[in-house]
mmCIF file of C-alpha atoms and ligand atoms in Angstrom:
data_model
loop_
_atom_site.group_PDB
_atom_site.id
_atom_site.type_symbol
_atom_site.label_atom_id
_atom_site.label_comp_id
_atom_site.label_asym_id
_atom_site.label_seq_id
_atom_site.Cartn_x
_atom_site.Cartn_y
_atom_site.Cartn_z
ATOM 1 C CA MET A 1 -17.953 20.655 11.367
ATOM 2 C CA ALA A 2 -16.324 22.526 8.478
ATOM 3 C CA LYS A 3 -14.256 20.953 5.678
ATOM 4 C CA LYS A 4 -10.553 21.992 5.578
ATOM 5 C CA ASP A 5 -9.985 24.942 2.973
ATOM 6 C CA LEU A 6 -7.754 22.793 0.776
ATOM 7 C CA ASP A 7 -7.509 22.645 -3.166
ATOM 8 C CA TRP A 8 -8.715 19.017 -2.912
ATOM 9 C CA ALA A 9 -8.044 17.935 -6.452
ATOM 10 C CA ASN A 10 -4.435 19.121 -6.379
ATOM 11 C CA ILE A 11 -3.296 18.209 -2.804
ATOM 12 C CA GLY A 12 -0.428 15.718 -4.059
ATOM 13 C CA PHE A 13 0.661 12.811 -1.876
ATOM 14 C CA VAL A 14 2.417 14.528 0.741
ATOM 15 C CA TYR A 15 1.753 14.458 4.775
ATOM 16 C CA ARG A 16 -0.150 16.903 6.638
ATOM 17 C CA ALA A 17 -0.582 16.858 10.217
ATOM 18 C CA THR A 18 -4.456 16.325 10.894
ATOM 19 C CA ASP A 19 -5.931 16.943 14.138
ATOM 20 C CA LYS A 20 -6.007 13.493 16.017
ATOM 21 C CA ARG A 21 -3.937 10.385 15.917
ATOM 22 C CA TYR A 22 -4.627 6.813 17.815
ATOM 23 C CA VAL A 23 -2.080 5.624 20.276
ATOM 24 C CA SER A 24 -2.030 2.200 22.078
ATOM 25 C CA ASN A 25 1.008 0.900 24.205
ATOM 26 C CA TYR A 26 2.198 -2.339 24.700
ATOM 27 C CA LYS A 27 3.588 -2.992 28.243
ATOM 28 C CA ASP A 28 3.927 -6.084 30.536
ATOM 29 C CA GLY A 29 2.607 -8.498 28.092
ATOM 30 C CA LYS A 30 -0.610 -6.525 26.744
ATOM 31 C CA TRP A 31 -1.685 -3.722 24.757
ATOM 32 C CA ASP A 32 -3.894 -1.017 26.674
ATOM 33 C CA ALA A 33 -7.059 0.358 25.647
ATOM 34 C CA GLY A 34 -5.592 2.965 23.167
ATOM 35 C CA SER A 35 -7.024 6.682 22.857
ATOM 36 C CA LEU A 36 -7.101 9.430 20.390
ATOM 37 C CA ILE A 37 -4.146 12.336 21.192
ATOM 38 C CA ASP A 38 -3.438 15.718 19.583
ATOM 39 C CA ASP A 39 0.615 15.519 19.599
ATOM 40 C CA ALA A 40 1.934 14.444 16.202
ATOM 41 C CA ASN A 41 5.487 13.713 17.566
ATOM 42 C CA VAL A 42 6.778 10.437 19.560
ATOM 43 C CA THR A 43 9.582 10.662 22.106
ATOM 44 C CA LEU A 44 11.684 7.843 22.548
ATOM 45 C CA ASN A 45 14.720 6.377 24.464
ATOM 46 C CA GLU A 46 17.795 6.668 22.409
ATOM 47 C CA SER A 47 18.161 3.005 22.456
ATOM 48 C CA ALA A 48 14.631 1.972 21.707
ATOM 49 C CA GLY A 49 14.414 -1.250 19.358
ATOM 50 C CA ILE A 50 12.977 0.860 16.192
ATOM 51 C CA LEU A 51 15.934 3.149 16.366
ATOM 52 C CA GLN A 52 18.747 0.456 16.768
ATOM 53 C CA TYR A 53 17.251 -2.576 14.847
ATOM 54 C CA CYS A 54 14.267 -1.366 12.758
ATOM 55 C CA GLN A 55 11.500 -3.202 14.589
ATOM 56 C CA GLN A 56 8.618 -1.647 12.622
ATOM 57 C CA VAL A 57 5.856 -2.536 10.534
ATOM 58 C CA PHE A 58 3.071 -0.491 9.070
ATOM 59 C CA GLU A 59 -0.111 -0.404 6.872
ATOM 60 C CA GLY A 60 -1.750 1.862 4.412
ATOM 61 C CA LEU A 61 -5.427 2.101 3.697
ATOM 62 C CA LYS A 62 -8.009 4.868 2.758
ATOM 63 C CA ALA A 63 -11.175 6.384 3.435
ATOM 64 C CA TYR A 64 -13.636 7.864 0.992
ATOM 65 C CA THR A 65 -16.524 10.250 1.147
ATOM 66 C CA TRP A 66 -19.586 8.742 -0.549
ATOM 67 C CA GLU A 67 -21.961 10.915 -2.577
ATOM 68 C CA ASP A 68 -24.416 10.802 0.377
ATOM 69 C CA GLY A 69 -21.825 12.091 2.723
ATOM 70 C CA SER A 70 -21.393 8.875 4.524
ATOM 71 C CA VAL A 71 -17.657 8.110 4.668
ATOM 72 C CA VAL A 72 -16.278 4.271 4.166
ATOM 73 C CA CYS A 73 -12.947 2.478 4.227
ATOM 74 C CA PHE A 74 -11.792 -0.072 1.844
ATOM 75 C CA ARG A 75 -11.447 -3.836 3.299
ATOM 76 C CA PRO A 76 -9.758 -2.525 6.581
ATOM 77 C CA ASP A 77 -10.133 -6.113 7.820
ATOM 78 C CA LEU A 78 -7.213 -7.292 5.389
ATOM 79 C CA ASN A 79 -5.084 -4.378 6.606
ATOM 80 C CA ALA A 80 -5.757 -5.685 10.131
ATOM 81 C CA GLU A 81 -4.920 -9.344 9.093
ATOM 82 C CA ARG A 82 -1.686 -8.241 7.246
ATOM 83 C CA ILE A 83 -0.324 -6.296 10.070
ATOM 84 C CA TYR A 84 -0.698 -9.118 12.428
ATOM 85 C CA THR A 85 1.293 -11.256 10.024
ATOM 86 C CA SER A 86 4.045 -8.527 9.679
ATOM 87 C CA ALA A 87 4.475 -8.302 13.427
ATOM 88 C CA GLN A 88 4.558 -12.007 13.905
ATOM 89 C CA ARG A 89 7.584 -12.037 11.390
ATOM 90 C CA LEU A 90 9.338 -9.369 13.082
ATOM 91 C CA GLU A 91 8.721 -10.796 16.812
ATOM 92 C CA MET A 92 6.427 -8.143 17.880
ATOM 93 C CA PRO A 93 3.245 -8.631 19.766
ATOM 94 C CA PRO A 94 0.562 -8.427 17.197
ATOM 95 C CA PHE A 95 -2.148 -5.856 17.448
ATOM 96 C CA PRO A 96 -5.705 -7.533 18.105
ATOM 97 C CA LYS A 97 -7.530 -7.153 14.678
ATOM 98 C CA GLU A 98 -10.940 -5.856 16.314
ATOM 99 C CA GLN A 99 -9.003 -3.059 18.219
ATOM 100 C CA PHE A 100 -7.252 -2.213 14.776
ATOM 101 C CA ILE A 101 -10.492 -1.608 13.268
ATOM 102 C CA ASP A 102 -11.728 0.514 16.329
ATOM 103 C CA ALA A 103 -8.406 2.550 16.033
ATOM 104 C CA ILE A 104 -9.335 3.233 12.287
ATOM 105 C CA ASP A 105 -12.752 4.316 13.055
ATOM 106 C CA GLN A 106 -11.862 6.708 15.738
ATOM 107 C CA VAL A 107 -8.958 8.242 13.372
ATOM 108 C CA VAL A 108 -11.326 8.977 10.705
ATOM 109 C CA LYS A 109 -14.070 10.276 13.026
ATOM 110 C CA GLY A 110 -11.585 12.399 14.640
ATOM 111 C CA ASN A 111 -10.424 13.871 11.438
ATOM 112 C CA LEU A 112 -13.890 14.112 9.465
ATOM 113 C CA ASP A 113 -12.942 17.816 8.189
ATOM 114 C CA TRP A 114 -9.766 16.405 6.258
ATOM 115 C CA VAL A 115 -11.674 13.771 4.408
ATOM 116 C CA PRO A 116 -11.581 14.929 0.849
ATOM 117 C CA PRO A 117 -15.208 15.364 -0.607
ATOM 118 C CA PHE A 118 -16.904 13.260 -2.931
ATOM 119 C CA GLY A 119 -15.858 13.788 -6.380
ATOM 120 C CA SER A 120 -12.514 15.220 -5.621
ATOM 121 C CA GLY A 121 -10.465 12.573 -6.855
ATOM 122 C CA ALA A 122 -8.515 12.764 -3.190
ATOM 123 C CA SER A 123 -9.052 10.308 -0.324
ATOM 124 C CA LEU A 124 -8.017 10.213 3.265
ATOM 125 C CA TYR A 125 -4.872 8.050 3.683
ATOM 126 C CA ILE A 126 -4.675 5.954 6.808
ATOM 127 C CA ARG A 127 -1.077 4.891 8.073
ATOM 128 C CA PRO A 128 -1.423 2.347 11.076
ATOM 129 C CA TYR A 129 2.001 1.165 12.434
ATOM 130 C CA GLN A 130 3.763 -0.203 15.227
ATOM 131 C CA PHE A 131 7.199 -0.151 16.178
ATOM 132 C CA ALA A 132 9.574 -1.011 19.200
ATOM 133 C CA THR A 133 9.722 1.552 22.060
ATOM 134 C CA GLY A 134 11.627 -0.779 24.293
ATOM 135 C CA VAL A 135 15.314 -0.421 25.250
ATOM 136 C CA VAL A 136 17.783 -2.770 23.620
ATOM 137 C CA ILE A 137 21.345 -3.073 22.767
ATOM 138 C CA GLY A 138 22.026 -6.678 22.132
ATOM 139 C CA VAL A 139 20.019 -7.847 19.022
ATOM 140 C CA LYS A 140 16.871 -9.171 20.300
ATOM 141 C CA PRO A 141 13.027 -8.143 20.079
ATOM 142 C CA ALA A 142 12.116 -5.275 22.474
ATOM 143 C CA ASP A 143 9.539 -5.835 25.223
ATOM 144 C CA GLU A 144 7.632 -2.683 24.884
ATOM 145 C CA TYR A 145 5.653 -1.464 21.625
ATOM 146 C CA GLN A 146 3.738 1.351 20.277
ATOM 147 C CA PHE A 147 0.895 0.999 17.716
ATOM 148 C CA ARG A 148 -0.177 4.384 16.122
ATOM 149 C CA VAL A 149 -2.744 5.335 13.399
ATOM 150 C CA PHE A 150 -2.589 8.674 11.953
ATOM 151 C CA ALA A 151 -4.541 10.192 8.700
ATOM 152 C CA THR A 152 -3.533 12.520 5.848
ATOM 153 C CA PRO A 153 -5.608 13.579 2.868
ATOM 154 C CA VAL A 154 -3.796 12.615 -0.575
ATOM 155 C CA GLY A 155 -4.421 12.643 -4.037
ATOM 156 C CA PRO A 156 -2.553 10.436 -6.722
ATOM 157 C CA TYR A 157 0.789 8.693 -5.639
ATOM 158 C CA TYR A 158 2.547 8.721 -9.032
ATOM 159 C CA LYS A 159 2.580 12.478 -10.730
ATOM 160 C CA GLY A 160 0.287 12.320 -13.748
ATOM 161 C CA GLY A 161 -2.488 10.077 -11.949
ATOM 162 C CA ALA A 162 -3.813 8.087 -14.728
ATOM 163 C CA THR A 163 -1.098 9.060 -17.315
ATOM 164 C CA PRO A 164 1.107 6.202 -18.100
ATOM 165 C CA ILE A 165 4.655 6.141 -16.281
ATOM 166 C CA SER A 166 8.084 5.069 -17.272
ATOM 167 C CA ILE A 167 9.860 2.507 -14.796
ATOM 168 C CA GLN A 168 13.208 0.710 -15.063
ATOM 169 C CA VAL A 169 14.338 -2.389 -13.708
ATOM 170 C CA SER A 170 16.562 -1.753 -10.665
ATOM 171 C CA ASP A 171 20.118 -3.200 -10.333
ATOM 172 C CA TYR A 172 19.445 -3.734 -6.807
ATOM 173 C CA ASP A 173 17.122 -6.405 -5.109
ATOM 174 C CA ARG A 174 14.295 -5.337 -2.985
ATOM 175 C CA ALA A 175 13.713 -8.656 -1.155
ATOM 176 C CA ALA A 176 15.862 -11.966 -0.179
ATOM 177 C CA PRO A 177 14.520 -15.240 -0.923
ATOM 178 C CA ARG A 178 13.122 -16.275 2.428
ATOM 179 C CA GLY A 179 13.315 -12.411 3.546
ATOM 180 C CA THR A 180 10.683 -10.128 4.366
ATOM 181 C CA GLY A 181 9.555 -9.266 1.099
ATOM 182 C CA ALA A 182 6.008 -10.278 1.698
ATOM 183 C CA VAL A 183 5.535 -8.319 4.998
ATOM 184 C CA LYS A 184 4.925 -4.712 5.196
ATOM 185 C CA ALA A 185 8.138 -3.704 7.406
ATOM 186 C CA GLY A 186 9.743 -0.130 7.184
ATOM 187 C CA LEU A 187 13.218 -2.044 6.746
ATOM 188 C CA ASN A 188 11.967 -3.287 2.995
ATOM 189 C CA TYR A 189 11.477 0.685 2.224
ATOM 190 C CA ALA A 190 14.776 1.903 3.715
ATOM 191 C CA MET A 191 16.778 -0.687 1.592
ATOM 192 C CA SER A 192 14.839 0.610 -1.548
ATOM 193 C CA LEU A 193 15.690 4.285 -1.092
ATOM 194 C CA HIS A 194 18.939 4.469 -2.841
ATOM 195 C CA SER A 195 17.672 2.780 -6.061
ATOM 196 C CA SER A 196 14.407 4.952 -5.788
ATOM 197 C CA VAL A 197 16.659 8.109 -5.722
ATOM 198 C CA LEU A 198 18.821 6.588 -8.716
ATOM 199 C CA ALA A 199 15.509 6.093 -10.609
ATOM 200 C CA HIS A 200 13.898 9.305 -10.251
ATOM 201 C CA SER A 201 17.322 11.173 -10.974
ATOM 202 C CA ALA A 202 17.153 9.259 -14.052
ATOM 203 C CA GLY A 203 13.601 10.168 -14.997
ATOM 204 C CA PHE A 204 11.853 7.237 -14.121
ATOM 205 C CA ALA A 205 8.727 7.368 -11.947
ATOM 206 C CA GLU A 206 9.422 3.646 -9.991
ATOM 207 C CA ASN A 207 11.788 0.668 -9.843
ATOM 208 C CA LEU A 208 10.621 -2.830 -11.121
ATOM 209 C CA TYR A 209 12.482 -5.236 -8.983
ATOM 210 C CA LEU A 210 13.259 -8.802 -10.488
ATOM 211 C CA ASP A 211 13.434 -11.926 -8.339
ATOM 212 C CA PRO A 212 16.799 -11.949 -6.206
ATOM 213 C CA ALA A 213 17.595 -15.641 -6.616
ATOM 214 C CA SER A 214 17.862 -15.638 -10.422
ATOM 215 C CA ARG A 215 16.695 -12.157 -11.306
ATOM 216 C CA THR A 216 14.518 -13.798 -13.994
ATOM 217 C CA TYR A 217 11.120 -13.107 -12.820
ATOM 218 C CA VAL A 218 9.148 -10.141 -12.320
ATOM 219 C CA GLU A 219 8.429 -9.435 -8.760
ATOM 220 C CA GLU A 220 7.026 -5.738 -7.979
ATOM 221 C CA THR A 221 8.133 -2.272 -7.651
ATOM 222 C CA GLY A 222 8.877 -0.291 -4.577
ATOM 223 C CA GLY A 223 5.465 0.716 -3.689
ATOM 224 C CA SER A 224 3.091 -1.317 -5.709
ATOM 225 C CA ASN A 225 2.298 -4.804 -7.213
ATOM 226 C CA ALA A 226 2.739 -5.228 -10.776
ATOM 227 C CA ILE A 227 0.104 -6.723 -13.190
ATOM 228 C CA PHE A 228 -0.099 -7.285 -16.994
ATOM 229 C CA VAL A 229 -2.102 -8.009 -19.726
ATOM 230 C CA ASP A 230 -1.022 -10.598 -22.354
ATOM 231 C CA ALA A 231 -1.695 -10.751 -25.930
ATOM 232 C CA GLU A 232 -4.857 -12.797 -25.663
ATOM 233 C CA GLY A 233 -6.355 -10.285 -23.217
ATOM 234 C CA LYS A 234 -5.554 -12.338 -20.031
ATOM 235 C CA LEU A 235 -4.489 -10.501 -16.758
ATOM 236 C CA VAL A 236 -1.203 -11.943 -16.053
ATOM 237 C CA VAL A 237 -0.392 -11.505 -12.144
ATOM 238 C CA PRO A 238 3.273 -12.253 -10.905
ATOM 239 C CA LYS A 239 3.504 -14.675 -8.222
ATOM 240 C CA SER A 240 6.285 -15.149 -5.728
ATOM 241 C CA PRO A 241 6.719 -15.766 -2.013
ATOM 242 C CA SER A 242 8.682 -12.447 -1.790
ATOM 243 C CA ILE A 243 6.132 -10.213 -2.919
ATOM 244 C CA LEU A 244 3.857 -8.364 -0.922
ATOM 245 C CA PRO A 245 0.387 -9.486 -1.025
ATOM 246 C CA SER A 246 -1.447 -6.221 -2.032
ATOM 247 C CA ILE A 247 -4.660 -5.819 -1.148
ATOM 248 C CA THR A 248 -5.543 -3.822 -4.187
ATOM 249 C CA ARG A 249 -4.052 -6.613 -6.225
ATOM 250 C CA ARG A 250 -6.308 -9.324 -4.661
ATOM 251 C CA SER A 251 -9.094 -7.178 -5.192
ATOM 252 C CA ILE A 252 -8.281 -6.566 -8.975
ATOM 253 C CA VAL A 253 -8.151 -10.335 -9.460
ATOM 254 C CA TYR A 254 -11.338 -10.871 -7.847
ATOM 255 C CA ILE A 255 -12.788 -7.881 -10.023
ATOM 256 C CA ALA A 256 -11.194 -9.006 -13.410
ATOM 257 C CA GLU A 257 -12.876 -12.629 -13.014
ATOM 258 C CA HIS A 258 -16.436 -11.666 -11.381
ATOM 259 C CA TYR A 259 -17.107 -8.195 -12.781
ATOM 260 C CA LEU A 260 -14.985 -8.318 -16.174
ATOM 261 C CA HIS A 261 -15.071 -11.866 -16.756
ATOM 262 C CA LEU A 262 -11.448 -12.045 -17.859
ATOM 263 C CA THR A 263 -9.272 -14.947 -17.532
ATOM 264 C CA VAL A 264 -6.509 -14.392 -14.646
ATOM 265 C CA ASP A 265 -3.230 -16.165 -14.711
ATOM 266 C CA GLU A 266 -1.261 -15.797 -11.257
ATOM 267 C CA ARG A 267 1.947 -17.413 -11.781
ATOM 268 C CA PRO A 268 5.830 -16.579 -11.862
ATOM 269 C CA VAL A 269 6.236 -14.291 -14.809
ATOM 270 C CA LYS A 270 9.577 -14.280 -16.831
ATOM 271 C CA PHE A 271 10.892 -10.631 -17.415
ATOM 272 C CA GLU A 272 11.567 -11.472 -21.142
ATOM 273 C CA GLU A 273 7.590 -12.302 -21.227
ATOM 274 C CA ILE A 274 6.805 -8.541 -21.048
ATOM 275 C CA LYS A 275 7.995 -8.170 -24.687
ATOM 276 C CA GLY A 276 4.772 -9.914 -25.847
ATOM 277 C CA PHE A 277 2.413 -8.197 -23.506
ATOM 278 C CA LYS A 278 -0.132 -5.389 -24.160
ATOM 279 C CA GLU A 279 -0.441 -3.319 -21.131
ATOM 280 C CA CYS A 280 1.247 -3.056 -17.554
ATOM 281 C CA GLY A 281 -0.196 -1.424 -14.330
ATOM 282 C CA LEU A 282 1.154 -0.835 -10.833
ATOM 283 C CA CYS A 283 -1.431 -1.242 -8.109
ATOM 284 C CA GLY A 284 -1.575 -0.387 -4.354
ATOM 285 C CA THR A 285 -3.648 1.517 -1.925
ATOM 286 C CA ALA A 286 -1.557 4.658 -2.603
ATOM 287 C CA ALA A 287 -0.882 4.057 -6.471
ATOM 288 C CA VAL A 288 -4.383 2.589 -6.957
ATOM 289 C CA ILE A 289 -3.799 1.400 -10.697
ATOM 290 C CA SER A 290 -0.993 3.654 -12.614
ATOM 291 C CA PRO A 291 -0.482 2.456 -16.062
ATOM 292 C CA VAL A 292 2.924 1.943 -17.287
ATOM 293 C CA GLY A 293 3.867 2.686 -20.744
ATOM 294 C CA ARG A 294 7.401 1.896 -20.832
ATOM 295 C CA ILE A 295 9.997 -0.062 -18.915
ATOM 296 C CA VAL A 296 13.886 0.042 -19.520
ATOM 297 C CA ASN A 297 16.284 -2.745 -18.568
ATOM 298 C CA ALA A 298 19.742 -2.097 -18.606
ATOM 299 C CA GLY A 299 19.438 0.403 -21.781
ATOM 300 C CA GLU A 300 17.019 -1.921 -23.580
ATOM 301 C CA GLU A 301 13.337 -0.284 -23.758
ATOM 302 C CA ILE A 302 10.060 -2.040 -23.669
ATOM 303 C CA LEU A 303 7.384 0.045 -25.024
ATOM 304 C CA LEU A 304 4.003 -1.441 -24.041
ATOM 305 C CA PRO A 305 1.365 -1.189 -27.165
ATOM 306 C CA SER A 306 -1.007 0.493 -24.852
ATOM 307 C CA GLY A 307 1.603 3.673 -25.056
ATOM 308 C CA MET A 308 2.180 6.746 -23.300
ATOM 309 C CA GLU A 309 -1.038 8.877 -23.673
ATOM 310 C CA LYS A 310 -3.535 7.081 -21.587
ATOM 311 C CA ALA A 311 -4.039 3.711 -19.724
ATOM 312 C CA GLY A 312 -4.724 0.322 -22.050
ATOM 313 C CA GLU A 313 -8.297 -0.974 -22.314
ATOM 314 C CA VAL A 314 -8.132 -3.411 -19.534
ATOM 315 C CA ILE A 315 -6.155 -1.433 -17.055
ATOM 316 C CA GLY A 316 -8.709 1.357 -17.761
ATOM 317 C CA GLU A 317 -11.544 -0.747 -17.049
ATOM 318 C CA LEU A 318 -10.169 -2.333 -13.873
ATOM 319 C CA TYR A 319 -9.324 1.215 -12.607
ATOM 320 C CA SER A 320 -12.910 2.241 -13.255
ATOM 321 C CA THR A 321 -14.335 -0.736 -11.704
ATOM 322 C CA ILE A 322 -12.134 -0.440 -8.467
ATOM 323 C CA THR A 323 -12.476 3.196 -8.067
ATOM 324 C CA GLY A 324 -16.351 2.852 -8.728
ATOM 325 C CA ILE A 325 -16.630 0.207 -5.820
ATOM 326 C CA GLN A 326 -14.516 2.424 -3.438
ATOM 327 C CA SER A 327 -16.385 5.747 -4.320
ATOM 328 C CA GLY A 328 -19.823 3.703 -4.051
ATOM 329 C CA LYS A 329 -20.942 4.241 -7.708
ATOM 330 C CA ILE A 330 -20.527 0.363 -8.398
ATOM 331 C CA GLU A 331 -21.914 -2.288 -5.782
ATOM 332 C CA ALA A 332 -19.178 -4.082 -3.839
ATOM 333 C CA PRO A 333 -18.810 -7.531 -3.310
ATOM 334 C CA GLU A 334 -19.839 -8.601 0.222
ATOM 335 C CA GLY A 335 -17.692 -7.432 2.978
ATOM 336 C CA TRP A 336 -15.423 -5.143 1.059
ATOM 337 C CA ILE A 337 -16.956 -1.734 2.268
ATOM 338 C CA HIS A 338 -16.741 -0.899 5.963
ATOM 339 C CA HIS A 339 -18.814 2.239 7.000
ATOM 340 C CA VAL A 340 -17.311 4.599 9.533
ATOM 341 C CA CYS A 341 -20.102 7.184 9.589
HETATM 342 N N1 PLP B 401 3.954 -3.529 -2.822
HETATM 343 C C1 PLP B 401 4.695 -2.854 -2.218
HETATM 344 C C2 PLP B 401 5.852 -2.700 -1.750
HETATM 345 C C3 PLP B 401 3.846 -1.701 -1.372
HETATM 346 O O1 PLP B 401 4.333 -0.876 -0.575
HETATM 347 C C4 PLP B 401 2.643 -1.690 -1.358
HETATM 348 C C5 PLP B 401 1.647 -0.554 -0.585
HETATM 349 O O2 PLP B 401 0.874 -0.764 0.318
HETATM 350 C C6 PLP B 401 1.607 -2.601 -2.168
HETATM 351 C C7 PLP B 401 2.573 -3.164 -2.940
HETATM 352 C C8 PLP B 401 0.070 -2.298 -2.427
HETATM 353 O O3 PLP B 401 -0.415 -3.011 -1.408
HETATM 354 P P1 PLP B 401 -1.792 -2.641 -0.941
HETATM 355 O O4 PLP B 401 -2.626 -2.808 -2.260
HETATM 356 O O5 PLP B 401 -2.141 -3.748 -0.129
HETATM 357 O O6 PLP B 401 -1.908 -1.257 -0.671
HETATM 358 C C1 COI B 402 0.491 1.947 0.155
HETATM 359 O O1 COI B 402 0.321 1.925 -0.996
HETATM 360 O O2 COI B 402 -0.035 2.075 1.174
HETATM 361 C C2 COI B 402 2.050 2.065 0.544
HETATM 362 O O3 COI B 402 2.196 1.758 1.692
HETATM 363 C C3 COI B 402 2.856 2.400 -0.675
HETATM 364 C C4 COI B 402 3.937 3.483 -0.131
HETATM 365 C C5 COI B 402 5.265 3.394 -1.106
HETATM 366 C C6 COI B 402 3.074 4.916 -0.014
#
């Protein structure tokens, strides 16, 4: 085994085809045993359900190298649960949770040379996903599916890493009331691409979405949940049925309460309230916690007191605690670390 010759500290958040990926097929009412394959390409019928009606759900999680050389994943059981729920929402047969964990283990072990070394700041991003391979023409669920997992080494999602970013409030909505915002389906991202291109071309790193019914409350961004610190130092966490239940955000809430002994306020958060807040961060597997320094809404600018130089105090402490847990430097709560090898 020899680690790939990459400049690990500067690999960016891009796709690199690695050696092995996992595939399991669903046919005649059951998932097969699944195995690792070499081919990164997928061949589909022209009328496959994924191509016509977007029947697809996915996940994202990371593997890390610890100082002793072992490789771990962060809370993969929660990804197994979430893709199960996402699949049910899209009328797809859910993938068994134990088989999901086994698939992750196989893909990490099959691509060990691609797992970034300890201390590089990079990690192996793992992408489980499932989609309709079965043929449809009328609008209905397909009867055949494929579940796959690939992995690719990545650095920070937002350029600048721990440097605060600017975001804007999108004129478009991400999720409908009683829609699919709370599940991780590719369709939620397809419809965010137009506003994402507009945001990037206007110089913003991300879009912040408001609640689609009243456009009064903060929801989340295109690829992460938002968290805030209020004037009293409380962690304020937007709550809404159309927000994706981020595993990073749920972990941060636990860390805030049990490691940093902060008060956490999980509730609907009005956009107007941000004007009184001290700090803002975007959290997710890819984003980890990215500090936000500036939020623009229809030309009106909110400058967070934490500024554009570095993360505010609380966001900074949350970041160092969660990354410390993920890298083995800080003891994790029971069950958070899955040892692969
Ligand atoms: N919200 C959206 C829309 C996302 O795409 C993601 C990424 O997975 C998150 C939040 C963060 O979720 P997690 O922390 O589970 O990765
Ligand atoms: C993740 O954090 O895993 C995501 O899926 C976000 C995506 C926008 C890269």
